[in-house]
Tab-separated table of C-alpha atoms in Angstrom:
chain	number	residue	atom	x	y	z
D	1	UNK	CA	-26.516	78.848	74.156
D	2	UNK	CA	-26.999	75.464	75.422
D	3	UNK	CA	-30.520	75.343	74.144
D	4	UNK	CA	-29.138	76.136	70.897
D	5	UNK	CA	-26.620	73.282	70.875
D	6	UNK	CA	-29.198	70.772	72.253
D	7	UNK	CA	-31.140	71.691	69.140
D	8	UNK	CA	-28.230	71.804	66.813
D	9	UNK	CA	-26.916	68.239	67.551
D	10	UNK	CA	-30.483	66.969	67.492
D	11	UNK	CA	-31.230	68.150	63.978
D	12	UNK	CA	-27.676	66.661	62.639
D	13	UNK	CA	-28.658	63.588	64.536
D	14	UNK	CA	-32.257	63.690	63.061
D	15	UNK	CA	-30.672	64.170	59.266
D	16	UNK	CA	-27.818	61.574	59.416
D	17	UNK	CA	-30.568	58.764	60.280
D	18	UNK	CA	-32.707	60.072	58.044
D	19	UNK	CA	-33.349	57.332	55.239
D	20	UNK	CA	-33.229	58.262	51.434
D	21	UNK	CA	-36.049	56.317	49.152
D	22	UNK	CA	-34.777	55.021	45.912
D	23	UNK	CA	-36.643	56.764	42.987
D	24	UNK	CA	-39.295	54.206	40.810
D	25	UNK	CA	-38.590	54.215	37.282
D	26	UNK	CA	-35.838	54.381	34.804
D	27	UNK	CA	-31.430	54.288	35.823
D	28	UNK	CA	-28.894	54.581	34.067
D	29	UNK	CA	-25.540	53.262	35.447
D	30	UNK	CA	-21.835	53.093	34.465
D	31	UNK	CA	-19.368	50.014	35.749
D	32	UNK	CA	-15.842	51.602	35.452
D	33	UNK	CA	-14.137	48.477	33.845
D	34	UNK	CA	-10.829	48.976	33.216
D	35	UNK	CA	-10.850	52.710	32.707
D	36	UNK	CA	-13.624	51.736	30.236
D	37	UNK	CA	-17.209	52.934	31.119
D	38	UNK	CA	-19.450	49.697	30.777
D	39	UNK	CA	-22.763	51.440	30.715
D	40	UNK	CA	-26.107	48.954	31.904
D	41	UNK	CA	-30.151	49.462	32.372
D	42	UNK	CA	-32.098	49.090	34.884
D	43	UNK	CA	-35.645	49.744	36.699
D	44	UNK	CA	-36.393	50.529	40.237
D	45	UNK	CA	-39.809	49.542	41.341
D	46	UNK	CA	-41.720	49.554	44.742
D	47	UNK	CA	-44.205	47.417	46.083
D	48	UNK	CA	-45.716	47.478	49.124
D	49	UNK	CA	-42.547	48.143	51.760
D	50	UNK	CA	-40.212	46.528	49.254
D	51	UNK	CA	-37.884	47.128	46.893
D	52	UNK	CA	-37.283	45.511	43.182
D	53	UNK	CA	-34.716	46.574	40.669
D	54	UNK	CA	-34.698	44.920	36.616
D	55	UNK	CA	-31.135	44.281	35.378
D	56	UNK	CA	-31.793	44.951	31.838
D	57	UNK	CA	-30.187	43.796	28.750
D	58	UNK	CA	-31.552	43.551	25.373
D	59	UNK	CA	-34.842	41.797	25.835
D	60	UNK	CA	-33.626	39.750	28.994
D	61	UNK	CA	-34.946	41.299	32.605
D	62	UNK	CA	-32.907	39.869	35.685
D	63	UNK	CA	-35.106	40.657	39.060
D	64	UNK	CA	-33.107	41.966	41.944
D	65	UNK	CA	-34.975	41.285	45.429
D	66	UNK	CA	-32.511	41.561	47.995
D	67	UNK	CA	-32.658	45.431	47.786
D	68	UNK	CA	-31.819	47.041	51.244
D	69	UNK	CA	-32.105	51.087	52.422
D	70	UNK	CA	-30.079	52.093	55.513
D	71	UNK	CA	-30.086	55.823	55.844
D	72	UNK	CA	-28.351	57.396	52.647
D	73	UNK	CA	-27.264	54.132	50.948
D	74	UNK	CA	-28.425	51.132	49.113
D	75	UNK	CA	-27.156	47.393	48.907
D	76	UNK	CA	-28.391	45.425	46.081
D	77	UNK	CA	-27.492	42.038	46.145
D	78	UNK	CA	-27.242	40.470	42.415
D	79	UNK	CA	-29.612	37.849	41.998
D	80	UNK	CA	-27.634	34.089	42.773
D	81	UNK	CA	-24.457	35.689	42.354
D	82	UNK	CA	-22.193	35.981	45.262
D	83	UNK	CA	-21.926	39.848	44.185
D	84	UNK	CA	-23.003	43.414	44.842
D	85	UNK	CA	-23.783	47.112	44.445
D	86	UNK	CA	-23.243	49.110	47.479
D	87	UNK	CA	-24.205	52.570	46.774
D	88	UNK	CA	-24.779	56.209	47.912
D	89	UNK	CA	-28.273	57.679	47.371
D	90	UNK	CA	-28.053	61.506	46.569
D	91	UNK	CA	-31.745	62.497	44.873
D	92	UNK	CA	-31.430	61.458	41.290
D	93	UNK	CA	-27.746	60.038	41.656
D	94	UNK	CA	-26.573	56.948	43.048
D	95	UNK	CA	-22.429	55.977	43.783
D	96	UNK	CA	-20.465	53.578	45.045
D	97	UNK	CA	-19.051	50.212	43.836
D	98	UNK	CA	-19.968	46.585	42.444
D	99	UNK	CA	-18.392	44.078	44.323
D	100	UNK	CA	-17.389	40.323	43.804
D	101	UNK	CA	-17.546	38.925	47.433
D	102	UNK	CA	-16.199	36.016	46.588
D	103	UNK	CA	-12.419	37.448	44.375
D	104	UNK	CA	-9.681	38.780	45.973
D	105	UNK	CA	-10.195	42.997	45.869
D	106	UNK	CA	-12.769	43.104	43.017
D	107	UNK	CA	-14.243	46.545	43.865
D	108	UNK	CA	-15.186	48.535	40.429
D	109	UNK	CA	-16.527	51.943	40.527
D	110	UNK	CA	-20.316	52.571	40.181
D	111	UNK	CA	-22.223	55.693	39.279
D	112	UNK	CA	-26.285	55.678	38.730
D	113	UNK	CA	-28.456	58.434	37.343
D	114	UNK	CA	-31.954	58.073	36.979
D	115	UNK	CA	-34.468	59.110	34.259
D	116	UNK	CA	-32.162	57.689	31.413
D	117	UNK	CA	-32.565	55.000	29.318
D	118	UNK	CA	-30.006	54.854	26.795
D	119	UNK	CA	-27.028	52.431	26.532
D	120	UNK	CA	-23.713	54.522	25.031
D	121	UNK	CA	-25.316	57.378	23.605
D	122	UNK	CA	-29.374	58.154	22.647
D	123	UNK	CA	-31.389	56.144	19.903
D	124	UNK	CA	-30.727	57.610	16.806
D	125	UNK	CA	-32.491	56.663	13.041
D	126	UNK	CA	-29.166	58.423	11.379
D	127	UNK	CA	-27.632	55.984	8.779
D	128	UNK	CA	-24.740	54.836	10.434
D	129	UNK	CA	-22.103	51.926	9.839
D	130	UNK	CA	-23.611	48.677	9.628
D	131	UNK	CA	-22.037	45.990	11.769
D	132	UNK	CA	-25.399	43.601	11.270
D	133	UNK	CA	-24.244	40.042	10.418
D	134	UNK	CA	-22.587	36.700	11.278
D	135	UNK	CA	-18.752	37.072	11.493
D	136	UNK	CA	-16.117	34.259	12.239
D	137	UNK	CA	-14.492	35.954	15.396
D	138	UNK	CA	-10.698	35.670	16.555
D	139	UNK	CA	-10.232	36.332	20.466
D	140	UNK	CA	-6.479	36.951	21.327
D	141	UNK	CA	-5.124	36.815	25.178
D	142	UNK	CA	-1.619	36.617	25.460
D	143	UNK	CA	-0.924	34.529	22.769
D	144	UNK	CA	-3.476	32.239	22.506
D	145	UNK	CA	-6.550	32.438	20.523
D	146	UNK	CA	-9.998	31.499	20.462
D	147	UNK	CA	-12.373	30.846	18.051
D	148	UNK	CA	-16.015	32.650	18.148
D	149	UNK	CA	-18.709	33.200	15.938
D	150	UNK	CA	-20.209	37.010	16.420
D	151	UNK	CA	-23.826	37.861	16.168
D	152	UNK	CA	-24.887	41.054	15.382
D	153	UNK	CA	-28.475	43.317	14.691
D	154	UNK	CA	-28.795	47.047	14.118
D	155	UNK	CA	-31.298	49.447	13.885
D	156	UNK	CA	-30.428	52.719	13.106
D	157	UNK	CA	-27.223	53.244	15.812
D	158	UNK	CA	-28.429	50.371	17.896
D	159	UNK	CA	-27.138	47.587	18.026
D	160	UNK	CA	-27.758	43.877	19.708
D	161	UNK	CA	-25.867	40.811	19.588
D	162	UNK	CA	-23.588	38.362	21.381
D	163	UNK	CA	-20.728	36.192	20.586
D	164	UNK	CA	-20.699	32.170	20.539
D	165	UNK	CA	-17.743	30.420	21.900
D	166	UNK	CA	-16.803	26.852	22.201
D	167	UNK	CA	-17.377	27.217	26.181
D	168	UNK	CA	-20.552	28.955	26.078
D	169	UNK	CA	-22.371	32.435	25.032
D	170	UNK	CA	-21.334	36.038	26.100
D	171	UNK	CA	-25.600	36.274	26.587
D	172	UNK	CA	-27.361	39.335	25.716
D	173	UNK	CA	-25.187	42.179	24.331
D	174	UNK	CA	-26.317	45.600	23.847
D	175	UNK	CA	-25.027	48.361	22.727
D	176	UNK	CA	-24.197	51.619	19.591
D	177	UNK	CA	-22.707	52.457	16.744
D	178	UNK	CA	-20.919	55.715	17.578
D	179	UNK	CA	-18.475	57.270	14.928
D	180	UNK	CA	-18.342	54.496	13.012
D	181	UNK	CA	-17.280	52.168	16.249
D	182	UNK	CA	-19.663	48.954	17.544
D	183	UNK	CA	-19.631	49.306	21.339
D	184	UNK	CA	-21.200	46.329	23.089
D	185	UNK	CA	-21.742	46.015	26.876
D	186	UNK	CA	-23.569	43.423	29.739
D	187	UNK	CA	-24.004	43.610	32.870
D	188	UNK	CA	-26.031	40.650	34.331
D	189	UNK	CA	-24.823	40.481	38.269
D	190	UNK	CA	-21.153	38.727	37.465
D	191	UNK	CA	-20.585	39.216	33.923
D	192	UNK	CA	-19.295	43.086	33.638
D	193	UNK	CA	-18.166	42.923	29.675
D	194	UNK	CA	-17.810	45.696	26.929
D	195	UNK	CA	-16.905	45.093	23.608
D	196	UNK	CA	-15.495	48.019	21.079
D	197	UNK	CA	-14.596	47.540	17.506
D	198	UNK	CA	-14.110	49.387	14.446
D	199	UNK	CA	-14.096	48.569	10.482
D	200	UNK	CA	-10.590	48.278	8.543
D	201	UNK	CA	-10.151	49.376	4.903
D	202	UNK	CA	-11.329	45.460	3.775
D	203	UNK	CA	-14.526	45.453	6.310
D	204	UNK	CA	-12.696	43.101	8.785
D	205	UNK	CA	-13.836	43.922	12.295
D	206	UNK	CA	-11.014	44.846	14.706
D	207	UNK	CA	-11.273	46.015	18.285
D	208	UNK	CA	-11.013	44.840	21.951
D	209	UNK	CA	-12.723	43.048	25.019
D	210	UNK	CA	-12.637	44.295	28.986
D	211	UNK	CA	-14.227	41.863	30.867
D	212	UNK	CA	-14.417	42.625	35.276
D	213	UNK	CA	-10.994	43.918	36.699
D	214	UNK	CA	-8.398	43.158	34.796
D	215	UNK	CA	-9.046	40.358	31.764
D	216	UNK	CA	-8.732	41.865	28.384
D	217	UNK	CA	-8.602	40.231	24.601
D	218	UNK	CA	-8.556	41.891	21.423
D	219	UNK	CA	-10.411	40.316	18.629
D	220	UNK	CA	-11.010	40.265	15.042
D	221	UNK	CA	-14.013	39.415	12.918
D	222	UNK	CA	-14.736	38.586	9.414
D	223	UNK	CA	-17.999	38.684	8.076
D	224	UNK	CA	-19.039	35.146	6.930
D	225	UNK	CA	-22.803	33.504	7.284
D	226	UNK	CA	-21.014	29.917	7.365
D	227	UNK	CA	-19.213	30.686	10.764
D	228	UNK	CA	-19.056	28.181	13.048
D	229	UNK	CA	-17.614	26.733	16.116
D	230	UNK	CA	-16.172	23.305	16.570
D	231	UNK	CA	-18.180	20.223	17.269
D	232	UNK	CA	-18.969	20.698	21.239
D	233	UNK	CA	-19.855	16.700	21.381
D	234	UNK	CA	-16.108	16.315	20.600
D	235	UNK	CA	-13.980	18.493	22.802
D	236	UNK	CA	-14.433	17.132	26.328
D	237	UNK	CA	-14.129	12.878	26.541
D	238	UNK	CA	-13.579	10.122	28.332
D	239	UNK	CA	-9.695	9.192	29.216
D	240	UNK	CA	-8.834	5.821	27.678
D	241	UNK	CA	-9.690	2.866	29.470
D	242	UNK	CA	-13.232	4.416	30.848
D	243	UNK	CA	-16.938	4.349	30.303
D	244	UNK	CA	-17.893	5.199	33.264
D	245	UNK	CA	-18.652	8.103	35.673
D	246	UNK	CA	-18.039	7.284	39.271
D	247	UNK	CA	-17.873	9.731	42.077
D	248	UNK	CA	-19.276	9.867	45.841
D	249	UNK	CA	-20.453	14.135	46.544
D	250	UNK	CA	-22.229	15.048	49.132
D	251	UNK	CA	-25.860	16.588	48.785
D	252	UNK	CA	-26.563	20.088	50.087
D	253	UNK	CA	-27.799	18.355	53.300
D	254	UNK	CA	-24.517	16.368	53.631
D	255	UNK	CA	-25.643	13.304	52.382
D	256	UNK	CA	-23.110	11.630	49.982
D	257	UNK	CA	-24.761	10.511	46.566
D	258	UNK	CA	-23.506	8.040	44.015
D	259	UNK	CA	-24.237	7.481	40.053
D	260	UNK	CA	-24.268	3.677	42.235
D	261	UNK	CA	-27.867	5.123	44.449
D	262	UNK	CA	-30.835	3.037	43.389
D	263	UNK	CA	-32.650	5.982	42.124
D	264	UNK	CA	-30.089	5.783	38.895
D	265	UNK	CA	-30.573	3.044	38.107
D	266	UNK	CA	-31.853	1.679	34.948
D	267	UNK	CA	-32.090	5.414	33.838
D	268	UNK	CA	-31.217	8.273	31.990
D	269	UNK	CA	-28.635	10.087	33.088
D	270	UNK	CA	-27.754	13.837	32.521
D	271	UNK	CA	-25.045	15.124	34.493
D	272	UNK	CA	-24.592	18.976	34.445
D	273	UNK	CA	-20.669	20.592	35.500
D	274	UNK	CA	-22.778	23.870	36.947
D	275	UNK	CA	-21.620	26.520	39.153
D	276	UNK	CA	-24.008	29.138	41.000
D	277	UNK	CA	-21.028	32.092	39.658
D	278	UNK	CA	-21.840	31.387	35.767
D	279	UNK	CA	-24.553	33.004	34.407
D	280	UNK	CA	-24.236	30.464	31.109
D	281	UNK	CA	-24.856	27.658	33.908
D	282	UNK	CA	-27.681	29.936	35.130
D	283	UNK	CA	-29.491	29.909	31.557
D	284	UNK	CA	-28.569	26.129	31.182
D	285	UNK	CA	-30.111	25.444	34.768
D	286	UNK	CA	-33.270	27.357	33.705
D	287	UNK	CA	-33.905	25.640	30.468
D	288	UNK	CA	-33.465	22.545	32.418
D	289	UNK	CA	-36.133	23.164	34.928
D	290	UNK	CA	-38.673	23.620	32.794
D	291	UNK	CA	-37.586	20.404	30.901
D	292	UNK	CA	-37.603	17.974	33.620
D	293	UNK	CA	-40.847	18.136	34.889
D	294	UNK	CA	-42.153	16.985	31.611
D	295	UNK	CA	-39.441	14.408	31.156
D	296	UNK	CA	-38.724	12.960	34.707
D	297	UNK	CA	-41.240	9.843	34.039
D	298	UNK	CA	-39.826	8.638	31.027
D	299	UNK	CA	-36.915	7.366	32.967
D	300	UNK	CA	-34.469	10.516	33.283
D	301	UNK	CA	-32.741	11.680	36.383
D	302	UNK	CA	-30.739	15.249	36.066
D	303	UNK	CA	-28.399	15.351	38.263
D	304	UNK	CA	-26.036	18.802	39.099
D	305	UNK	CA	-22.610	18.923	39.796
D	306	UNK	CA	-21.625	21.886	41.563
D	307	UNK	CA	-18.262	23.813	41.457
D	308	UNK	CA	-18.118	26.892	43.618
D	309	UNK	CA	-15.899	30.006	44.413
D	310	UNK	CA	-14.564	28.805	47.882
D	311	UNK	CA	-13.308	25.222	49.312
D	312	UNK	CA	-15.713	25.437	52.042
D	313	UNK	CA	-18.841	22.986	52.337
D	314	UNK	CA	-20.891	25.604	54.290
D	315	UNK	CA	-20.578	28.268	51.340
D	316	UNK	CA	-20.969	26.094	48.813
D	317	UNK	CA	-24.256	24.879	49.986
D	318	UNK	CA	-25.488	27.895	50.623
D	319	UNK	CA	-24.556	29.419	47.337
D	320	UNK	CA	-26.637	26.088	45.638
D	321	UNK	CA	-29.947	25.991	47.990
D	322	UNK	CA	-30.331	30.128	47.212
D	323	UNK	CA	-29.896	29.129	43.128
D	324	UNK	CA	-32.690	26.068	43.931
D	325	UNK	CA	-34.978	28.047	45.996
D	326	UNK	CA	-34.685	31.587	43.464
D	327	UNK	CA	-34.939	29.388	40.273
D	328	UNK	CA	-37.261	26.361	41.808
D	329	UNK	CA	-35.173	23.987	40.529
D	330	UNK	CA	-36.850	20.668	40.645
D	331	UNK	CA	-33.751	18.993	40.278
D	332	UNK	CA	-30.596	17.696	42.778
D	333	UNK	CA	-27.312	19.546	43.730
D	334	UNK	CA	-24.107	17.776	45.184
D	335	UNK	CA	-21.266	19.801	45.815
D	336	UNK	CA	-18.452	18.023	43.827
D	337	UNK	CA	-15.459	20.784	44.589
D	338	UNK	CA	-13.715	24.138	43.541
D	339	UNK	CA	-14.556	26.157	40.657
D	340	UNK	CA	-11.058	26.195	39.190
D	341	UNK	CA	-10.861	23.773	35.750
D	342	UNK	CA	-7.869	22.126	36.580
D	343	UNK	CA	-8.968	21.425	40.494
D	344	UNK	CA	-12.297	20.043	39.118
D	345	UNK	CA	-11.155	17.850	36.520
D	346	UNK	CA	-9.303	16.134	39.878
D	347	UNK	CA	-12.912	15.327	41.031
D	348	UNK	CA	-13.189	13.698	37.652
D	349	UNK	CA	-10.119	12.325	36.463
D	350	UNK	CA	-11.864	9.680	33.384
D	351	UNK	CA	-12.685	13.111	31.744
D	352	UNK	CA	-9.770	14.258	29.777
D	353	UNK	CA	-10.666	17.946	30.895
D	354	UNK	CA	-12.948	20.181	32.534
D	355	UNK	CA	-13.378	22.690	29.731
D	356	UNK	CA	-16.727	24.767	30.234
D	357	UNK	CA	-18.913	25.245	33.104
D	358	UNK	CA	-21.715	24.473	32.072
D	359	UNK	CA	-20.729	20.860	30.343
D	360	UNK	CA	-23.371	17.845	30.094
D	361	UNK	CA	-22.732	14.327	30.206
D	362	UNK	CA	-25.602	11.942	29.252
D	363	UNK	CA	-25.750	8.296	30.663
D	364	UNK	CA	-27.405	5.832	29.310
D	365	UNK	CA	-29.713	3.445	31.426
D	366	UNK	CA	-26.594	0.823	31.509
D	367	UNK	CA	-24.692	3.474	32.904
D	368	UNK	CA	-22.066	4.056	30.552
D	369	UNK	CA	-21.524	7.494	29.111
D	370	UNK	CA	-22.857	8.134	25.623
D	371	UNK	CA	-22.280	11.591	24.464
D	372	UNK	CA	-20.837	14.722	26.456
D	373	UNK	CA	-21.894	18.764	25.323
D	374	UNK	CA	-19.496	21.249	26.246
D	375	UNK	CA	-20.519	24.237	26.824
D	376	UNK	CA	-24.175	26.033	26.590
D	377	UNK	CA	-25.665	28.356	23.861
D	378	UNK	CA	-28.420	30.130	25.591
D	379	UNK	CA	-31.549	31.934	24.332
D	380	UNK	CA	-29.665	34.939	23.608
D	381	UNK	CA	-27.849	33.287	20.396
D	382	UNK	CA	-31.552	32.889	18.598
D	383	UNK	CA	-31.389	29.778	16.477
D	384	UNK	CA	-28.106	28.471	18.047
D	385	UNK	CA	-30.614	27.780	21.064
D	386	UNK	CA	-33.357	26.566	19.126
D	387	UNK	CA	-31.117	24.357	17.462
D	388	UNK	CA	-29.623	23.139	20.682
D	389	UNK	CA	-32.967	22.511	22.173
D	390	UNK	CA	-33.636	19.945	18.549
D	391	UNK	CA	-30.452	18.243	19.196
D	392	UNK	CA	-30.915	17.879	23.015
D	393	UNK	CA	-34.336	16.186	22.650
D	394	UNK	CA	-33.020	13.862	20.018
D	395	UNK	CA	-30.274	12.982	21.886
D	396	UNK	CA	-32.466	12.157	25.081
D	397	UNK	CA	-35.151	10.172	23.060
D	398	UNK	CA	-32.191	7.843	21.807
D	399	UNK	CA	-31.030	7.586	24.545
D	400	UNK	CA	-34.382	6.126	26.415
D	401	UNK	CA	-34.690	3.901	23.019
D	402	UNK	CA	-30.996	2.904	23.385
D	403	UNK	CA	-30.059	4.020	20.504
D	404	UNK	CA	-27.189	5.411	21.222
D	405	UNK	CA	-23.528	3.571	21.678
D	406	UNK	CA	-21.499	4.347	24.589
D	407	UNK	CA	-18.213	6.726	23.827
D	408	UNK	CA	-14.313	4.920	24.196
């Protein structure tokens, strides 16, 4: 009998540390948002000892490496985000939750199952409602409303897209047309969005946004190819009275750093409100990385400003140095303070706001500001970031030719 226990306890010892591997190939998971099922893509691969899981959405892969396997579960840690999926490994299910480390019980539900690909339902070449186009979007929260421009391709009951606003792009959207509904989702590490809408009787667009735990806008849209947002070189500026930027941040070392620092001078400046939470700042930051290498010796400096989720120095540096050493940023960080708007426009109180993270102000080599871009319109609006690109250069080259006058 006591053989028989010795054995017992040995096997359930034996199968509890027992660790389960994580299946290569193809997931499917589903973020409960809301009571809304946000469904998002993604690939499991192995190589060597180590793991490696692809966010996907549309054509845009985001690689996972912090991957860890204790016994029956799995903690993927998302990217530079501050956020993660613990999960239970059963065969060809995973479940558990995402988590925000950094809010205040943000917890949502997460289920996996592998060998599917889809996004709401299976590719389909059955005619279905078109939603393809440009339409002059109306987000409503509580009252207040928003302006967008929507974005949208289909192919059969697929359907892309994303939305423009005047802080920045909702990124790569993906998504079906199911019963004559557009359902849109992403899922890129800290955005968790979905998007539903549905035709009226005179083809206007009418549905609703969940975004994380507990946001949620309805919108509107009107089909119109001459939608457009308003002027983002005219809706953050300097307070009356300046023309300057002056501040004192410390490095991610400590060391404090001034627009004053020798290294400034007689240079182009370009300032960029960043923070290591926002994935817009994330496409902003990796644009400018490849730009500055082949810029840096015509006289530029970029500088960062970063904005985090906690009013501790420690955390905030760490967040930053991860986001330099995951991107290779070539570029400088000082912390400059808390992510909320209204606590960072304290750090900078000539600006008349803090509207957008990201937001760039360019300084020209007399040190005066010349032009400021709210907000960021990555590679996932098409044209709108070709476009940007055009204007950025142009701005820039004026800049080094002093061309351009500074803003009152």
């Amino acid at each position: 009998m006591r053989l028989i226990l010795v054995l017992m306890s040995a096997s359930i010892l034996f199968s509890c540390s027992t660790q389960h591997d994580l299946k290569q190939g193809s997931w499917r998971g589903i973020v409960d948002v809301q009571g809304q099922e946000l469904p998002m893509n993604f690939r499991v691969k192995k190589e060597g000892d180590k793991y490696l899981v692809f966010l996907q959405n549309m054509d845009e892969e985001i690689v996972l490496d912090e991957i860890f396997l204790k016994e029956d579960s799995v903690i993927m840690n998302m990217h530079i985000f501050d956020t993660e999926i613990h999960a239970k490994i059963k065969g060809e299910t995973l479940t558990g939750y995402y988590i925000k480390n950094y809010e205040v019980d943000f917890k949502l539900p997460f289920t996996a199952k592998f060998g599917e690909k889809h996004r709401f339902v299976k590719a389909s070449d059955t005619p279905a409602e078109d939603f393809s186009g440009t339409y002059a979007v109306d987000f409503v929260h509580e009252g207040d409303t928003t302006v967008a421009v929507g974005l949208f391709n289909q192919s059969g009951n697929e359907l892309t897209g994303t939305f423009l606003t005047p802080i920045g792009d909702y990124r790569y959207l993906q998504g079906n047309v199911v019963d004559g509904e557009m359902m849109l989702s992403t899922f890129d590490g800290n955005h968790s969005f979905v998007f539903k809408a549905k035709k009226t009787e005179n083809g206007t667009l009418s549905g609703d946004f969940w975004n994380g735990k507990d946001w949620h806008e309805t919108w509107t849209g009107v089909k119109d190819d001459n939608a457009a947002l308003p002027d983002a070189e005219s809706l953050t500026f300097l307070k009356e009275g300046y023309d300057k930027i002056e501040f004192s941040f410390p490095d991610v070392n400590g060391n404090m750093v001034s627009l004053t620092d020798e290294r400034f001078q007689n240079k182009v400046i370009l300032l960029q409100i960043f923070g290591t939470w926002c994935p817009n700042c994330m496409d902003e930051t990796r644009f400018l990385s490849q730009w500055y290498p082949k810029n840096k010796d015509r006289g530029v400096e970029v500088l960062g400003l970063a904005y985090e989720a906690k009013d501790d120095f420690e955390y905030a540096s760490r967040r930053v140095k991860k986001m330099k050493e995951r991107m290779s940023v070539p570029y400088d960080f000082v912390i400059a303070g808390n992510m909320d708007k209204e606590e960072a426009a304290k750090t900078l109180p000539m600006l008349n706001h803090v509207l957008s993270f990201p937001t760039t102000i360019f300084i020209g080599k007399d040190g005066t500001v010349k032009k400021i871009h709210t907000g960021f319109s990555g590679p996932g609006t098409g044209i709108y970031y070709e476009r940007f690109i055009q204007r950025f250069n142009q701005t820039v080259d004026e800049l080094l030719a002093d061309k351009l006058a500074s803003i009152q």
